[in-house]
CSV table of C-alpha atoms and ligand atoms in Angstrom, one decimal:
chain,number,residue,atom,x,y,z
V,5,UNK,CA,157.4,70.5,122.7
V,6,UNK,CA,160.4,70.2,125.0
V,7,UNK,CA,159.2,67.5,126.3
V,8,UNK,CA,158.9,65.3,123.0
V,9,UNK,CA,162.4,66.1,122.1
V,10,UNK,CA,163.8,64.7,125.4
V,11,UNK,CA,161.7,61.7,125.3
V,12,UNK,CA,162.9,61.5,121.3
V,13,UNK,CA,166.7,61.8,122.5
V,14,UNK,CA,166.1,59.2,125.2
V,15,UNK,CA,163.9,56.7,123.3
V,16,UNK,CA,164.6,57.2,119.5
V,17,UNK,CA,167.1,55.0,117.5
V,18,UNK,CA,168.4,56.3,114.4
V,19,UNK,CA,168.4,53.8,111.6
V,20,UNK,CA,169.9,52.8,108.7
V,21,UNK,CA,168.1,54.9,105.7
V,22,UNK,CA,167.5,58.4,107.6
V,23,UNK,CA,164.5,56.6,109.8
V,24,UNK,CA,164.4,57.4,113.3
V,25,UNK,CA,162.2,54.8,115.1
V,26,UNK,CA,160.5,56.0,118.0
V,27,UNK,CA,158.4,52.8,118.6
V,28,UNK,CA,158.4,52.6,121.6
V,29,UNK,CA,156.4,55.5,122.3
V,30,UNK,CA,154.7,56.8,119.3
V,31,UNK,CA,154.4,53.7,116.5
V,32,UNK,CA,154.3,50.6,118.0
V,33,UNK,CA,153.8,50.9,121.4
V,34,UNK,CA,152.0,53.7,122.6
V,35,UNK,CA,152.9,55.6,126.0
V,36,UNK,CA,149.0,56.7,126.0
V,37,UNK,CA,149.0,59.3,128.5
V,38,UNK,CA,151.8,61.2,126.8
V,39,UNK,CA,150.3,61.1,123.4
V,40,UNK,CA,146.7,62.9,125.2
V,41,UNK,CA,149.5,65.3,126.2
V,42,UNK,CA,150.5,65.5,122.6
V,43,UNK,CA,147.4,65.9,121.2
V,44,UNK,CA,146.4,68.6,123.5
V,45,UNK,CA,149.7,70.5,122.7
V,46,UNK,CA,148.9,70.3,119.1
V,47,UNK,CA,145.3,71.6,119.6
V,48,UNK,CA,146.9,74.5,121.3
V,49,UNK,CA,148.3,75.2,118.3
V,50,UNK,CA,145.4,75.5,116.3
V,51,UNK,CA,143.1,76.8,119.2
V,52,UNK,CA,140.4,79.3,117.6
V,53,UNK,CA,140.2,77.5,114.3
V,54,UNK,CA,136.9,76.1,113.0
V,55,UNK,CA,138.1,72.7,112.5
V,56,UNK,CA,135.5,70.0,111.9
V,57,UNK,CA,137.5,66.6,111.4
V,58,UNK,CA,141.3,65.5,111.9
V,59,UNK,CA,142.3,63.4,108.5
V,60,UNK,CA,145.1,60.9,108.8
V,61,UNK,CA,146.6,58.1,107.4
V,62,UNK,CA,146.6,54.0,108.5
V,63,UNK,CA,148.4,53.0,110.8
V,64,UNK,CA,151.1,54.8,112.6
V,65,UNK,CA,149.4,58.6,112.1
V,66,UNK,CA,146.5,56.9,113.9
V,67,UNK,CA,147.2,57.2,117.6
V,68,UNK,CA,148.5,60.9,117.5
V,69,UNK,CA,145.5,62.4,115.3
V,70,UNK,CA,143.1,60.3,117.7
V,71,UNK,CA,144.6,62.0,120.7
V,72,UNK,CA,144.5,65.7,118.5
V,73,UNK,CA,140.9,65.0,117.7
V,74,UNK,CA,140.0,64.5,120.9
V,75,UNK,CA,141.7,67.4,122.3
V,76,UNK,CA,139.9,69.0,119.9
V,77,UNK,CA,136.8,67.5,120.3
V,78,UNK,CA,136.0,66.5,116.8
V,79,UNK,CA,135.9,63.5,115.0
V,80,UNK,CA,138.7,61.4,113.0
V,81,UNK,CA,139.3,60.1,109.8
V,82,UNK,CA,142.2,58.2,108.5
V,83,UNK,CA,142.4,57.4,104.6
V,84,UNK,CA,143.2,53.4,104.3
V,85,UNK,CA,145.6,52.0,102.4
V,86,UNK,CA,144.0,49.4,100.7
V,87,UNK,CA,140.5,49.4,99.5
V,88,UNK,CA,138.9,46.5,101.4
V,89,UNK,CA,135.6,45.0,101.9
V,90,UNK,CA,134.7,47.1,104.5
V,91,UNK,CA,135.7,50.0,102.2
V,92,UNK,CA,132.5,50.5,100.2
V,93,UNK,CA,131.2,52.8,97.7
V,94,UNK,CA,132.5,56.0,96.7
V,95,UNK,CA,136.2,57.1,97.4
V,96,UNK,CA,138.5,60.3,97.2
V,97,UNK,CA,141.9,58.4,95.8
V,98,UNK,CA,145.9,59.8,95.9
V,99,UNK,CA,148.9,58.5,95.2
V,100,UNK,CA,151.2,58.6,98.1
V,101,UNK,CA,155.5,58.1,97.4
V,102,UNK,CA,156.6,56.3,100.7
V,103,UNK,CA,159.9,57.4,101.6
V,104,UNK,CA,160.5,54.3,104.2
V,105,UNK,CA,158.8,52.0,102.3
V,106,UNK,CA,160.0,53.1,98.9
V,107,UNK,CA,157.4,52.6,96.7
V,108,UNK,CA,154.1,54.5,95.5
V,109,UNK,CA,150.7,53.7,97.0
V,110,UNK,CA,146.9,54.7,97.2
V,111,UNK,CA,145.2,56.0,99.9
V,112,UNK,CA,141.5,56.0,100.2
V,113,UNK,CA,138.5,57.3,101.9
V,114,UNK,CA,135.2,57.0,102.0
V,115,UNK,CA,132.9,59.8,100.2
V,116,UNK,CA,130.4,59.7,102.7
V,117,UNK,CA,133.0,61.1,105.7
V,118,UNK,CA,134.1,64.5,104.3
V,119,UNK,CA,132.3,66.7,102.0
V,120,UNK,CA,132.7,70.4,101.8
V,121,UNK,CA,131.3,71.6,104.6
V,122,UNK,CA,134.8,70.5,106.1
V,123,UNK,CA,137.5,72.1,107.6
V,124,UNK,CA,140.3,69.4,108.2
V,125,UNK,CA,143.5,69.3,110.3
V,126,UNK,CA,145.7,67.1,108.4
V,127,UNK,CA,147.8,65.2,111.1
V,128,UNK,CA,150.4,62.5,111.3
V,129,UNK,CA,153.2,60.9,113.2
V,130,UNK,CA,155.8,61.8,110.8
V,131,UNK,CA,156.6,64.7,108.1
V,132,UNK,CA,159.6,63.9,106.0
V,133,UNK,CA,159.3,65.0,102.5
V,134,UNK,CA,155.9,65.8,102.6
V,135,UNK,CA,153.7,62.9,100.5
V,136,UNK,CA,152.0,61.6,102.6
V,137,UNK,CA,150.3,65.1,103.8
V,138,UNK,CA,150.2,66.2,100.0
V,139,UNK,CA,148.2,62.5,99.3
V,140,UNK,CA,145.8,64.5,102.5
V,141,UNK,CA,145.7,67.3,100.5
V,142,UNK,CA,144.3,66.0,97.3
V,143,UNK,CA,141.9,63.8,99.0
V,144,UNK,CA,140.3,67.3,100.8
V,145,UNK,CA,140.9,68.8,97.6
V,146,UNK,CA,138.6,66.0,95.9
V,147,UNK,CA,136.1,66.5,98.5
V,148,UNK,CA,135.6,70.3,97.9
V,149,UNK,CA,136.6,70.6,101.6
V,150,UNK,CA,139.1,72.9,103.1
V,151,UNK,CA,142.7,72.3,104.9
V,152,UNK,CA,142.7,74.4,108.4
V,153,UNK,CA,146.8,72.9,108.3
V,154,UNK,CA,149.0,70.7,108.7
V,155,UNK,CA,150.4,69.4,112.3
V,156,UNK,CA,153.2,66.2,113.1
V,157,UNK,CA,154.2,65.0,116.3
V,158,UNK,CA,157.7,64.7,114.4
V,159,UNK,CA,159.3,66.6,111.2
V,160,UNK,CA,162.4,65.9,109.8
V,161,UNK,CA,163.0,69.6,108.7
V,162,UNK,CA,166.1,68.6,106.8
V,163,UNK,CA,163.7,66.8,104.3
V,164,UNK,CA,161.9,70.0,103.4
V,165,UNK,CA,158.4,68.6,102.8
V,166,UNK,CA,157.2,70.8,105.8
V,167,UNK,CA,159.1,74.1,105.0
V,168,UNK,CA,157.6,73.3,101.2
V,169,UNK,CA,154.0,73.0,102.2
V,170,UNK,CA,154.9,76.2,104.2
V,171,UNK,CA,156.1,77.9,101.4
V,172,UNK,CA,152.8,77.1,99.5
V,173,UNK,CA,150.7,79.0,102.6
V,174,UNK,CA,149.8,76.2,104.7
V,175,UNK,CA,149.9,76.6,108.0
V,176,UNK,CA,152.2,73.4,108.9
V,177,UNK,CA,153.3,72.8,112.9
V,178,UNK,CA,155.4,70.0,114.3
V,179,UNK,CA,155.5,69.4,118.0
V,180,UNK,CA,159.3,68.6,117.7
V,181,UNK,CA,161.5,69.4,114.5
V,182,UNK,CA,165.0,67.4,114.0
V,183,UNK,CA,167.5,69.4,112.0
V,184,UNK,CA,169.9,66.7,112.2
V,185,UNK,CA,170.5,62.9,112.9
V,186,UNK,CA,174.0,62.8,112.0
V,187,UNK,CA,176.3,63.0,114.9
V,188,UNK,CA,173.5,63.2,117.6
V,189,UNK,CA,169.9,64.8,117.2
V,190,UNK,CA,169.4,68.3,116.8
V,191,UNK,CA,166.5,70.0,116.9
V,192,UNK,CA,165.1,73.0,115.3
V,193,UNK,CA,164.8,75.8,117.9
T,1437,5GP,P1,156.6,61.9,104.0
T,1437,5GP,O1,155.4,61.5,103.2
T,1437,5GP,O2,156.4,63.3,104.7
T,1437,5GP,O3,157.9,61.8,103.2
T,1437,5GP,O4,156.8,60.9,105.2
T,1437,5GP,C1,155.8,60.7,106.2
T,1437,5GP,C2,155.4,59.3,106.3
T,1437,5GP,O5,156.6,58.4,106.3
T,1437,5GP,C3,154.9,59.1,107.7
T,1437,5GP,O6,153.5,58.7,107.5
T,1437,5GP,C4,155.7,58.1,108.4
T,1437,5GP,O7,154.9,57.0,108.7
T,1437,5GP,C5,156.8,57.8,107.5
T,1437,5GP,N1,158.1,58.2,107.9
T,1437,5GP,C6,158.9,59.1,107.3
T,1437,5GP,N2,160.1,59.2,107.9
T,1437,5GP,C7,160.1,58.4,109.0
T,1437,5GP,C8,161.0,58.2,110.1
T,1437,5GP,O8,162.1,58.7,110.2
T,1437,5GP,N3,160.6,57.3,111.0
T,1437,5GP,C9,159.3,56.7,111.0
T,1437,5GP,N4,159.0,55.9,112.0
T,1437,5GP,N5,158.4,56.9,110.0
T,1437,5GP,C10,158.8,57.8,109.0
């Protein structure tokens, strides 16, 4: 999404650690009428497909997979990361490896909001080395439900969790893939 990429190059700051922040636009604040835009780009993507639910996780994935569910018209999930009060009765757990964060974690969701009649669009803001979409995976997995794909507003393709989870037949799009952060962005064509 041409688009993305310019607003990436004029907003983004790279950051220590590989991390490209892009909050003001996409995790902090949120420019609302260009993430609809997003989300209707990455329905586009996926037109034609029976998808049921979009599955994300708290908190940054939340805005973009709101704005794909809606273009879609379905409903949206997102797996928490803590199990809280308001978090009750039966779960589908994973383990998620944070890459900027650095540490493992457990994602939850509650039973009662996918089951196997599901077909999921797993979406979030970010795809790096892949964890957090593979913690997606084995949640749906857990469920008996099934993964349409796999779609983030941003994938570091150098990181090679998306061209993995390619590799492994999912169908996996990113609205705007960096190659590179080293001596300017470049981005996959
Ligand atoms: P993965 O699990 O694919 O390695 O990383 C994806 C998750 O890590 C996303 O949910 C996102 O929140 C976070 N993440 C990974 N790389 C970046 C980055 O460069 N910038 C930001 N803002 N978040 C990132």
């Amino acid at each position: 999404m041409k688009a993305l990429e310019e607003k990436i190059v004029r907003e983004g700051q790279v950051l220590a650690g590989n991390v490209l922040k892009v909050g003001s636009f996409l995790n902090q604040r949120i420019d609302t009428l260009f993430m609809m835009e997003m989300g209707k780009e990455a329905a586009s993507l996926f037109s034609g497909q029976k998808i049921t639910k979009v599955l994300t996780v708290e908190a940054s994935g939340i805005p973009f997979a709101f704005a794909v569910a809606s273009a879609i018209g379905v409903p949206m999930v997102f797996a928490k990361k803590h199990a809280s009060a308001n978090v009750s009765g039966a779960l589908y757990r994973a383990s998620v490896y944070s890459y900027t964060h650095q540490r493992t974690y457990e994602i939850v969701v509650s039973r009662e909001y996918i089951d196997e009649s599901d077909k999921l669009l797993l979406v979030d803001d970010f795809l790096a080395n892949g964890n957090a979409l593979k913690g997606m995976i084995a949640i749906v997995g857990e469920a008996g439900a099934e993964v349409v794909g796999c779609c983030a507003a941003i994938e570091k393709g150098y990181q090679g969790g998306g061209d993995d989870l390619r590799a492994k037949g999912y169908h996996v799009e990113s609205l705007a893939i960096v190659e590179s952060m080293e001596d300017g962005l470049v981005f996959r064509k």
